[in-house]
CSV table of N, CA and C in Angstrom, one decimal:
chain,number,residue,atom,x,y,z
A,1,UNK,N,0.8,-1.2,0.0
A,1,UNK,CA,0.0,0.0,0.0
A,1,UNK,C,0.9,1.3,0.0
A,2,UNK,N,1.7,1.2,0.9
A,2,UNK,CA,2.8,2.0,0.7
A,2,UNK,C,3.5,2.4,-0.5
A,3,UNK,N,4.0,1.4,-1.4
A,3,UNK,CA,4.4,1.8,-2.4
A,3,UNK,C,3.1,2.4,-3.7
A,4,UNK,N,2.0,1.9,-3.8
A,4,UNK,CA,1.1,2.3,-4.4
A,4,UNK,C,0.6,4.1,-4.0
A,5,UNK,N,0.7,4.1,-3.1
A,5,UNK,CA,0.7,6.0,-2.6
A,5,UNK,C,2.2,6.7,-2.8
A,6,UNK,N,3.0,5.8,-2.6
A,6,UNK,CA,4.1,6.2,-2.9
A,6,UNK,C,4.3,6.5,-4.5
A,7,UNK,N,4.0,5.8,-5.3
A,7,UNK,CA,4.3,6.0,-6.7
A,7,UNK,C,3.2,6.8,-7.1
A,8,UNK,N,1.7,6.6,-6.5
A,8,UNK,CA,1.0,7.7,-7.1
A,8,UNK,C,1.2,9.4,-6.6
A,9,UNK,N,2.1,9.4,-5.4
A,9,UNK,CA,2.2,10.9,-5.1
A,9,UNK,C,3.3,11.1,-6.0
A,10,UNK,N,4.3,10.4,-6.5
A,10,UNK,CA,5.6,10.6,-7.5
A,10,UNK,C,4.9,10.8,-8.9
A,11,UNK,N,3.7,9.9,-9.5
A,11,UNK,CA,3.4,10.4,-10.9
A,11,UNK,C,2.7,11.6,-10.4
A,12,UNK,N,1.9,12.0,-9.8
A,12,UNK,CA,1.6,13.7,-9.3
A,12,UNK,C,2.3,14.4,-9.5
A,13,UNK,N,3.5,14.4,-9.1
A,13,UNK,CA,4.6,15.5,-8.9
A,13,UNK,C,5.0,15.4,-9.9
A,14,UNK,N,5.2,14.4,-10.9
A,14,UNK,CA,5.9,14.6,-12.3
A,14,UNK,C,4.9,15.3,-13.6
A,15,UNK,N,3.5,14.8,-13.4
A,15,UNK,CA,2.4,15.5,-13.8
A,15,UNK,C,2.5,16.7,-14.0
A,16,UNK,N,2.7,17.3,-12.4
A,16,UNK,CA,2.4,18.4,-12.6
A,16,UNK,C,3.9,19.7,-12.4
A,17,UNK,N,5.0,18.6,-12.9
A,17,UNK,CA,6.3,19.2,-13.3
A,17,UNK,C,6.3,19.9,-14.4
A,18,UNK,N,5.6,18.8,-15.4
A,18,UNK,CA,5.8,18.3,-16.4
A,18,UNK,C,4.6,19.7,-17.0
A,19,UNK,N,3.3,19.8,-16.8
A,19,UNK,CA,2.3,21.1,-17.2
A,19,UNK,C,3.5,22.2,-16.3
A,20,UNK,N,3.9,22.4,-15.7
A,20,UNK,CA,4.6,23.9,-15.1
A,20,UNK,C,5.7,24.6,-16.1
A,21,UNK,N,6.6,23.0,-16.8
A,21,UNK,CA,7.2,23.5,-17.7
A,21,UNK,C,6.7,23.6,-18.9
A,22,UNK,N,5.6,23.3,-19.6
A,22,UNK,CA,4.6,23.7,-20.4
A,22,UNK,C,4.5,25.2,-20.3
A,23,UNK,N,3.7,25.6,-18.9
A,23,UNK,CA,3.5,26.8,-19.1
A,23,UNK,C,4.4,27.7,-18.6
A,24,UNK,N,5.9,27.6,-18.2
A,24,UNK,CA,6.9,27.9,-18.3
A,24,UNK,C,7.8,28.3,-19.8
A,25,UNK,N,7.2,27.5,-20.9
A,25,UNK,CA,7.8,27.5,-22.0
A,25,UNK,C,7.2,28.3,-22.6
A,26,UNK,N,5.8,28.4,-22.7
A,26,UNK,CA,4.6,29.3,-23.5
A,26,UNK,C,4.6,30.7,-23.2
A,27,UNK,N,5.9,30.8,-21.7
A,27,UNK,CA,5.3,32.6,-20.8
A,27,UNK,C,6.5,32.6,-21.8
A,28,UNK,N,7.6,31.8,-21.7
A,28,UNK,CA,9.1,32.3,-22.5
A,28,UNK,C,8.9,33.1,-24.0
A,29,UNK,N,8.0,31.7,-24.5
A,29,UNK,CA,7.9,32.5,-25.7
A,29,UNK,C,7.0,33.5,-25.7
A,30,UNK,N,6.1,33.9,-24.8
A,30,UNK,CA,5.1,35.1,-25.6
A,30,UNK,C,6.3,36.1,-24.9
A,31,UNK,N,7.4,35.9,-24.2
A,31,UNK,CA,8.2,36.7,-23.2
A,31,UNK,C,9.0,37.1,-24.7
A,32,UNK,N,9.6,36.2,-25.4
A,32,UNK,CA,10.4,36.6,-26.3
A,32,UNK,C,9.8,37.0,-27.7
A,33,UNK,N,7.9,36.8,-27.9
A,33,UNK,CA,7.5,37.6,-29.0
A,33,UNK,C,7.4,39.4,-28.7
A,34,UNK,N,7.2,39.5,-27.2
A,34,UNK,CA,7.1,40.5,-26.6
A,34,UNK,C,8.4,41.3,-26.9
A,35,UNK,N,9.4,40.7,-27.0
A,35,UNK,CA,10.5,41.6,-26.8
A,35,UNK,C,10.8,42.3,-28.4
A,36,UNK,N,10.7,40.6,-29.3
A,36,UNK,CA,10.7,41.1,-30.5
A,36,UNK,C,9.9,41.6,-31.6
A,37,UNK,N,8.4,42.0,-30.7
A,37,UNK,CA,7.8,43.3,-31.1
A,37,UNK,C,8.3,44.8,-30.7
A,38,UNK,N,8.9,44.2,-29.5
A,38,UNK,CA,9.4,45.7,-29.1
A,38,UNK,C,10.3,46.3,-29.6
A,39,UNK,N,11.6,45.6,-30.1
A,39,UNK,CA,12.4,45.8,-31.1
A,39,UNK,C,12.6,46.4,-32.5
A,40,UNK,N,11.1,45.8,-33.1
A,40,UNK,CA,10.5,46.1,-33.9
A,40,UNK,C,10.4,47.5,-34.0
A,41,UNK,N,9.5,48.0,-33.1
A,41,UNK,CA,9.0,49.1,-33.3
A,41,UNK,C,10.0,50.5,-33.1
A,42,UNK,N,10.9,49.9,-31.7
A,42,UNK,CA,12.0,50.9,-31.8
A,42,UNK,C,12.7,51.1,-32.6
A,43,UNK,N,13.1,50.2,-33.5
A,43,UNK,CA,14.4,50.3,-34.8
A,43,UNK,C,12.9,51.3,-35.6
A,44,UNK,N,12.0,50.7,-36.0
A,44,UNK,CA,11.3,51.7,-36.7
A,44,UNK,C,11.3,52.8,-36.9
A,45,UNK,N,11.0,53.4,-35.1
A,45,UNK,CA,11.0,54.5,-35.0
A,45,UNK,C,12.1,55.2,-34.5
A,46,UNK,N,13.1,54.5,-34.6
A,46,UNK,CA,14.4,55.2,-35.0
A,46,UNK,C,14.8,55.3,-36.4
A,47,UNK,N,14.5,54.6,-37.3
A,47,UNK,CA,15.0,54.9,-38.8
A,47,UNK,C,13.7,55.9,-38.9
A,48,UNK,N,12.9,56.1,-38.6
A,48,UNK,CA,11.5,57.3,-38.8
A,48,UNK,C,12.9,59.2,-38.4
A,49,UNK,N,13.7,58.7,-37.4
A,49,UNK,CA,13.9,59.9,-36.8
A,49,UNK,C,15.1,59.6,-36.9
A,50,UNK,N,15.8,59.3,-38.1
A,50,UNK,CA,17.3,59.0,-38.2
A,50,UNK,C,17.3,59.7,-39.9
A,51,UNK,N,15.8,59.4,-39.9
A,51,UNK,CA,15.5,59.8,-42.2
A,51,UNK,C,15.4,61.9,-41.8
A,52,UNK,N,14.8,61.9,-40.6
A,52,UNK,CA,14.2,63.3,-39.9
A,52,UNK,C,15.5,64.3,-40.4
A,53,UNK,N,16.1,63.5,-39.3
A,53,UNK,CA,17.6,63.9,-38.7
A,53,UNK,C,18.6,64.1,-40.2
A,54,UNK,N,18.3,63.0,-41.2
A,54,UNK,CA,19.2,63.0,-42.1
A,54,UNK,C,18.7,64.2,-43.0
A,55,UNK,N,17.6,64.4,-43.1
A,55,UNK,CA,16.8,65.4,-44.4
A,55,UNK,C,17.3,66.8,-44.0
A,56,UNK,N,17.2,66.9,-42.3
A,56,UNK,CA,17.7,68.5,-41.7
A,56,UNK,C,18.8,68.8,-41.9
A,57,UNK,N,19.6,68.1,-41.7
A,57,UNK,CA,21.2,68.0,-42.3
A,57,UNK,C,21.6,68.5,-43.5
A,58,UNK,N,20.5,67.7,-44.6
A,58,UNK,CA,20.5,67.9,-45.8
A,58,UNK,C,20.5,69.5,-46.1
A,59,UNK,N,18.9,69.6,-45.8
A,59,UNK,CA,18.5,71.4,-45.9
A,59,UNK,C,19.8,71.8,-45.4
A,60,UNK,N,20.3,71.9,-44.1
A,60,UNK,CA,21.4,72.8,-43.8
A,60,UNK,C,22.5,73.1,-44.3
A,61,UNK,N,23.0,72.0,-44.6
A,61,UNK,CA,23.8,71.8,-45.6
A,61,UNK,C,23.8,72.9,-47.0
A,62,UNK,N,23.3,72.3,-47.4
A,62,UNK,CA,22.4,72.7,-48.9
A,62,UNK,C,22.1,74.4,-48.3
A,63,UNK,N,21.5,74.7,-47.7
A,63,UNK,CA,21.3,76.1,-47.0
A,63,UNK,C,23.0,76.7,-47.0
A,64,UNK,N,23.7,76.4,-46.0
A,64,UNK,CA,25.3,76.6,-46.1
A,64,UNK,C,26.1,76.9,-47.1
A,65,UNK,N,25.6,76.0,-48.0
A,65,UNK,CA,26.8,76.0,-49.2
A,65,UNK,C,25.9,76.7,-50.3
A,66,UNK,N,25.0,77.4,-50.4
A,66,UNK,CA,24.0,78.2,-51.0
A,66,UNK,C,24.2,79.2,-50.4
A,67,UNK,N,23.9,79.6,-49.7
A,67,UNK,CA,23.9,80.9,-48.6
A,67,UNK,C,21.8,81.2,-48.8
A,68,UNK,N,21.6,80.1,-49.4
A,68,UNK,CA,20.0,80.7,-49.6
A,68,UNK,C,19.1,79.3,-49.0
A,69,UNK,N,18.2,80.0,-47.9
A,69,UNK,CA,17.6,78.7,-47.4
A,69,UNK,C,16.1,78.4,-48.2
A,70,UNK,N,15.4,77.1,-48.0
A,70,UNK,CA,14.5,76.1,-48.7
A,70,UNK,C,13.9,76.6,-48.4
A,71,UNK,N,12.2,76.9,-48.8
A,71,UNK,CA,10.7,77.8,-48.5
A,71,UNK,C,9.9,77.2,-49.1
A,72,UNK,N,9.0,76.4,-48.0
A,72,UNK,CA,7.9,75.8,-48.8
A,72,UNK,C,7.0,76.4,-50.2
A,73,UNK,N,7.0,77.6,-50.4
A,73,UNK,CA,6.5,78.6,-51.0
A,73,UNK,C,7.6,79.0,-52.1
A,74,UNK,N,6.9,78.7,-53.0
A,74,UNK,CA,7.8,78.9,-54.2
A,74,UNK,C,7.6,80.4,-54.1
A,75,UNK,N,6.8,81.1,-54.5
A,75,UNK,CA,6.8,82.2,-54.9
A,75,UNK,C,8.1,83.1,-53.6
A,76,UNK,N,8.1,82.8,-52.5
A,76,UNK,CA,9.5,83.3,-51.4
A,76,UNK,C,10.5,82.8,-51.7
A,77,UNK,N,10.5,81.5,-52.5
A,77,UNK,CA,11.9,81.1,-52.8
A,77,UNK,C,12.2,81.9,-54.3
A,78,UNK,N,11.6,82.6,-55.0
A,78,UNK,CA,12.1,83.1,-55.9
A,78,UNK,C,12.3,84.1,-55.7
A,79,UNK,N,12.3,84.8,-55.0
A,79,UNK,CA,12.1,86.7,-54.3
A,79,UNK,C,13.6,86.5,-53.8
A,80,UNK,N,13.8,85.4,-52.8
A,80,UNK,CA,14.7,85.4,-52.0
A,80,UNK,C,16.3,84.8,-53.1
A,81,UNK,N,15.8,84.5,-54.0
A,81,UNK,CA,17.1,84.5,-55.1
A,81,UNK,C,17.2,85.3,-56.2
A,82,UNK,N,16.2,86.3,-56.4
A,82,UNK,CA,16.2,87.7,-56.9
A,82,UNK,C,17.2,88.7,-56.1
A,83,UNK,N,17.1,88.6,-54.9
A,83,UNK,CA,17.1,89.3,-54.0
A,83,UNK,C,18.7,88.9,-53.4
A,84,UNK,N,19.0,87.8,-53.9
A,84,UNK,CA,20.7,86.8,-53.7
A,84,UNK,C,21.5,87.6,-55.1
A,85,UNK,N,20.6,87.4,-55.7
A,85,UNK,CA,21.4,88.1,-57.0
A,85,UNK,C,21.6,89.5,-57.1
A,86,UNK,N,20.2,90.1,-56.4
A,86,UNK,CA,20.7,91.7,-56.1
A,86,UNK,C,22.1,92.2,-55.0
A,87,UNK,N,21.9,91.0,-54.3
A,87,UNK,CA,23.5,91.6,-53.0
A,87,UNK,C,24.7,91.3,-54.2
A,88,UNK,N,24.6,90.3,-55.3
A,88,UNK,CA,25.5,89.6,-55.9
A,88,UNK,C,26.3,91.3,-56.6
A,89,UNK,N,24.9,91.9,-57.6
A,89,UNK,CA,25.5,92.8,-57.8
A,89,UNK,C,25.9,94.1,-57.1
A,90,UNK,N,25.2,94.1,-56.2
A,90,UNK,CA,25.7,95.4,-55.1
A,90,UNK,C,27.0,95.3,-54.5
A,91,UNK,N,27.1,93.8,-54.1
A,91,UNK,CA,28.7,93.9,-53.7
A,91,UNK,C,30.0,93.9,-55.1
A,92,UNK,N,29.5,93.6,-56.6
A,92,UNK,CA,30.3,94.5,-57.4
A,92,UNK,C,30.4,96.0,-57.1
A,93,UNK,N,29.4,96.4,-57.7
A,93,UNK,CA,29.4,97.8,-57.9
A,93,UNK,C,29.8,98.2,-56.3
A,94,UNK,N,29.8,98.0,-55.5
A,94,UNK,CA,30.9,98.5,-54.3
A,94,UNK,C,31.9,98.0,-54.2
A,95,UNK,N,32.3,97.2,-55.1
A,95,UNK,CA,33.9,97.0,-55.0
A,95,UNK,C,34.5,97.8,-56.4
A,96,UNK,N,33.8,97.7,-57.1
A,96,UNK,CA,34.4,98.5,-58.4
A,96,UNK,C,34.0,100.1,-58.0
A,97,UNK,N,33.0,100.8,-57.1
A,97,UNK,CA,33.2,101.8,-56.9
A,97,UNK,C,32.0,102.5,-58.2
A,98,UNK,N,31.4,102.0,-59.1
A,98,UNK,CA,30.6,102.0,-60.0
A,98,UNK,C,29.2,102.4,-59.3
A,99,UNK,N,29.3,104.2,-59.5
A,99,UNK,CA,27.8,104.9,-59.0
A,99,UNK,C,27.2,104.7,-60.2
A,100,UNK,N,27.2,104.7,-61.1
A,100,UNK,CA,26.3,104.5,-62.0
A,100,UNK,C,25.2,103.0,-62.2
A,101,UNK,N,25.9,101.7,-61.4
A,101,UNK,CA,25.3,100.5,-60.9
A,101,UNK,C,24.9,100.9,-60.3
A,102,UNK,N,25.1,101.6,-59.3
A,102,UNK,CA,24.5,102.0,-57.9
A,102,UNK,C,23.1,102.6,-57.7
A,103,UNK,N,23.2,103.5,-59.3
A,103,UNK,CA,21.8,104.2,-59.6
A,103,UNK,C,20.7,103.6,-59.9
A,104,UNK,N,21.0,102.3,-61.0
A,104,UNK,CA,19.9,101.0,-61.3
A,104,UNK,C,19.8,100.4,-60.3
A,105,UNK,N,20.4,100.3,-59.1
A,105,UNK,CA,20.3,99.0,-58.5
A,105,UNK,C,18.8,99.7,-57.2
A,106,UNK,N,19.4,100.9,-57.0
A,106,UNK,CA,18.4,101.9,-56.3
A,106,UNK,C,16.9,101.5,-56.6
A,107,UNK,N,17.0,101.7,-58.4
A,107,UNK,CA,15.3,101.0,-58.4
A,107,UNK,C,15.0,99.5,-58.3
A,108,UNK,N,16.3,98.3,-58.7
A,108,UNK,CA,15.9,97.0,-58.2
A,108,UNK,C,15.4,96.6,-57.2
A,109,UNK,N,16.6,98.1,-56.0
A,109,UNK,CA,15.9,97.3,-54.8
A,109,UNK,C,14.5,97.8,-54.0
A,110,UNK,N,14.2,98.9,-55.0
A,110,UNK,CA,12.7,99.4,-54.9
A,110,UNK,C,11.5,98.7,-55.2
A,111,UNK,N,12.1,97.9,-56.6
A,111,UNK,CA,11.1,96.9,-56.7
A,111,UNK,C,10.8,95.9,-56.3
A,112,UNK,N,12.3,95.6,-55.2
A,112,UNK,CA,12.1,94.0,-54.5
A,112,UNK,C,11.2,94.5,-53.1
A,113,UNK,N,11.7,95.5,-52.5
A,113,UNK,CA,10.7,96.0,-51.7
A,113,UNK,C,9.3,96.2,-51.5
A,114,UNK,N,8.8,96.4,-53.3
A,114,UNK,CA,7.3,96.4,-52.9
A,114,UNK,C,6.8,94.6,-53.2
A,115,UNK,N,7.9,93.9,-54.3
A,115,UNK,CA,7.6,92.7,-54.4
A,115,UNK,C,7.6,91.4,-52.9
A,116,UNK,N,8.5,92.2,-51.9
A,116,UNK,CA,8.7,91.8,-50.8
A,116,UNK,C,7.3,91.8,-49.7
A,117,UNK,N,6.5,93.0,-50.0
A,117,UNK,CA,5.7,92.4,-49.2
A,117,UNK,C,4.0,91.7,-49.9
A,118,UNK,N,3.9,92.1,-50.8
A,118,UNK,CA,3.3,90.5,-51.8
A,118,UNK,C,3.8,89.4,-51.3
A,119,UNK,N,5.0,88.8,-51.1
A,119,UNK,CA,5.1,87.8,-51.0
A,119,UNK,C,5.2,87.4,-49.6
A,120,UNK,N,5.2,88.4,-48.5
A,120,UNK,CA,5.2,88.0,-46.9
A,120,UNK,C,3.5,88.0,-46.5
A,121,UNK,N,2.6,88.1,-47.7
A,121,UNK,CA,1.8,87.9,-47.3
A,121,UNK,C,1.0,86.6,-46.7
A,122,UNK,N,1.6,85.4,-47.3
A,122,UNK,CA,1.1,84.4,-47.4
A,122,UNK,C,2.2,83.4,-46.8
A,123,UNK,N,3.3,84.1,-46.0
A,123,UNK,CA,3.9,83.0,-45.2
A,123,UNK,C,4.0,82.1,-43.9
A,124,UNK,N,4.5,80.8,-44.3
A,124,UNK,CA,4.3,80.2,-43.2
A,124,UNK,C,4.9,80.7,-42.0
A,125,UNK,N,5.0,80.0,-40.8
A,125,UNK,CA,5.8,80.5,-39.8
A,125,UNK,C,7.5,80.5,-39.8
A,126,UNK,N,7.6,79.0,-40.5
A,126,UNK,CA,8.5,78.4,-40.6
A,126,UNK,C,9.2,79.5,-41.3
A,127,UNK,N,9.0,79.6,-42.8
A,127,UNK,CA,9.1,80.4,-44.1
A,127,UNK,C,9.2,81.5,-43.3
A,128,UNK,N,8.9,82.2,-42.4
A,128,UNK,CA,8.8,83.4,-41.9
A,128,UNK,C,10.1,83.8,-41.0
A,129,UNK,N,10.0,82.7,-40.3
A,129,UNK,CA,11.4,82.8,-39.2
A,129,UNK,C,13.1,82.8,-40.8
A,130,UNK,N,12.8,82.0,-41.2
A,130,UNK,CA,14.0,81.4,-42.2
A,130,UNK,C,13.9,83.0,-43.0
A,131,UNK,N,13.0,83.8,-43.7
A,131,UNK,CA,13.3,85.2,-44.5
A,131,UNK,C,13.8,85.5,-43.5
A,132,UNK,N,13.2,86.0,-42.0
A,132,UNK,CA,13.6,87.2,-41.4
A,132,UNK,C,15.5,86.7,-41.1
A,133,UNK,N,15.7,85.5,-40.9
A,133,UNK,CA,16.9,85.3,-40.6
A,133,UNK,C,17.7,85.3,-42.0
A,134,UNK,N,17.3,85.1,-43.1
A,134,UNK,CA,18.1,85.3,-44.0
A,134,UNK,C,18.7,86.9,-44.5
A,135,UNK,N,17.1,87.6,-44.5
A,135,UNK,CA,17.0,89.1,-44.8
A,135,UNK,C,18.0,89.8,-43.5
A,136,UNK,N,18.4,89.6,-42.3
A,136,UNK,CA,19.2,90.4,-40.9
A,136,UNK,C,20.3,89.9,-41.7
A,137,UNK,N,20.7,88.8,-42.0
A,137,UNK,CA,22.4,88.6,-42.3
A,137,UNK,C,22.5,89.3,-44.1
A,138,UNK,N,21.7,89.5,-44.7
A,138,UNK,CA,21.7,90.0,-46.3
A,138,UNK,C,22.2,91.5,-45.9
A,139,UNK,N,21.2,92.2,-45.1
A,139,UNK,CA,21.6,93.6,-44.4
A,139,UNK,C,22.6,93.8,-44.0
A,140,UNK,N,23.3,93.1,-43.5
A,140,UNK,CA,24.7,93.0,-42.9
A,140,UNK,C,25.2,93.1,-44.0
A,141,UNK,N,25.7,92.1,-45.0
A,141,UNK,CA,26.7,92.1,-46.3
A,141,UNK,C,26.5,93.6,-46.7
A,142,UNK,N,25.1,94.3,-46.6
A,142,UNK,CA,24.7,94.9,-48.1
A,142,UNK,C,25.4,96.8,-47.2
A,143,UNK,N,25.3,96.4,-45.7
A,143,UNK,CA,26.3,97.3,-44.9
A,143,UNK,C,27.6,97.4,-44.9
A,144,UNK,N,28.2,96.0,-45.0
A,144,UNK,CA,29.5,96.0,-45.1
A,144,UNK,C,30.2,96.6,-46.1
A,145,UNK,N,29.2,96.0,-47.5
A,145,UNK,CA,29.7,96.6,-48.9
A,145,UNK,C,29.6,98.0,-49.1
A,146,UNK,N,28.5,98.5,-48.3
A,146,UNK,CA,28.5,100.2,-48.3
A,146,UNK,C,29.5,100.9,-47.7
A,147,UNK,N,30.2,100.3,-46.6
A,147,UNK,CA,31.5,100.9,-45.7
A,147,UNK,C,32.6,100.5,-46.7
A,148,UNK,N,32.3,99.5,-47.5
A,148,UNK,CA,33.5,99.4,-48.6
A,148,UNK,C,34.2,100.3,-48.8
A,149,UNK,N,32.5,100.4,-49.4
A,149,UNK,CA,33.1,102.0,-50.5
A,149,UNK,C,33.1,103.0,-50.3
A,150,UNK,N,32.4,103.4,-49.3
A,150,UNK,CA,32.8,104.6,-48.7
A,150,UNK,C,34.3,105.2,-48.2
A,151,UNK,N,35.5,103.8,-48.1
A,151,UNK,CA,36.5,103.8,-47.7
A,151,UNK,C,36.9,104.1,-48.5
């Protein structure tokens, strides 16, 4: 009798060894689909904000070696390379000393002036911060080249 209780409390315990590592194995794996969803999503959303990171780079870049920055708004990105071309020739004619450029250029920049606010009518924020910062450092060259010549 002994041995009969005896071996049936031993298949019990192996029973129910035996389902523990069952559901031991089942937590593992949903443990390790869990992780490699999670992985998932982070590499994702790190190549999401690595493409971000790479494109701003780009613009800056590209901005840098231009001296003229990107504007959702075509119509401000063409103002604003009208307006690259006008410092282009202003800082001739103040290096050559050439009043007579100086006299045409008087009305180009009359005309970019009224064409300048046509075009700030309709800008974004973004577009807005990027003019005002490009137009303070334009002012500056278009200073510098007037002290040129005045020297």
């Amino acid at each position: 009798m002994k041995k009969l209780i005896l071996g049936s409390a031993l298949m019990l315990a192996f029973s129910v060894s035996f389902v523990s590592c069952k559901e031991a194995t089942d937590k593992a794996k949903e443990a390790a689909e869990t992780v490699e969803d999670t992985a998932k999503e982070t590499a994702d959303k790190v190549a999401d904000e690595t493409s971000k990171a790479a494109d701003e780079i780009k613009e800056t870049a590209t901005e840098m070696v231009d001296g003229i920055p990107s504007f959702d708004d075509a119509a401000v990105a063409e103002y604003v390379k009208t307006y690259d071309e006008y410092v282009s020739e202003y800082k001739e004619a103040a290096e050559s000393k050439d009043m007579t450029a100086f006299a045409a250029l008087g009305t180009k920049g009359q005309e970019l002036a009224t064409k300048s606010q046509e075009v700030m009518k309709n800008l974004s924020a973004d577009d807005a911060k990027k003019l005002t910062e490009y137009m303070t450092a334009k002012s500056k060259e278009l200073q510098e080249y007037a002290t040129k010549m005045t020297n």
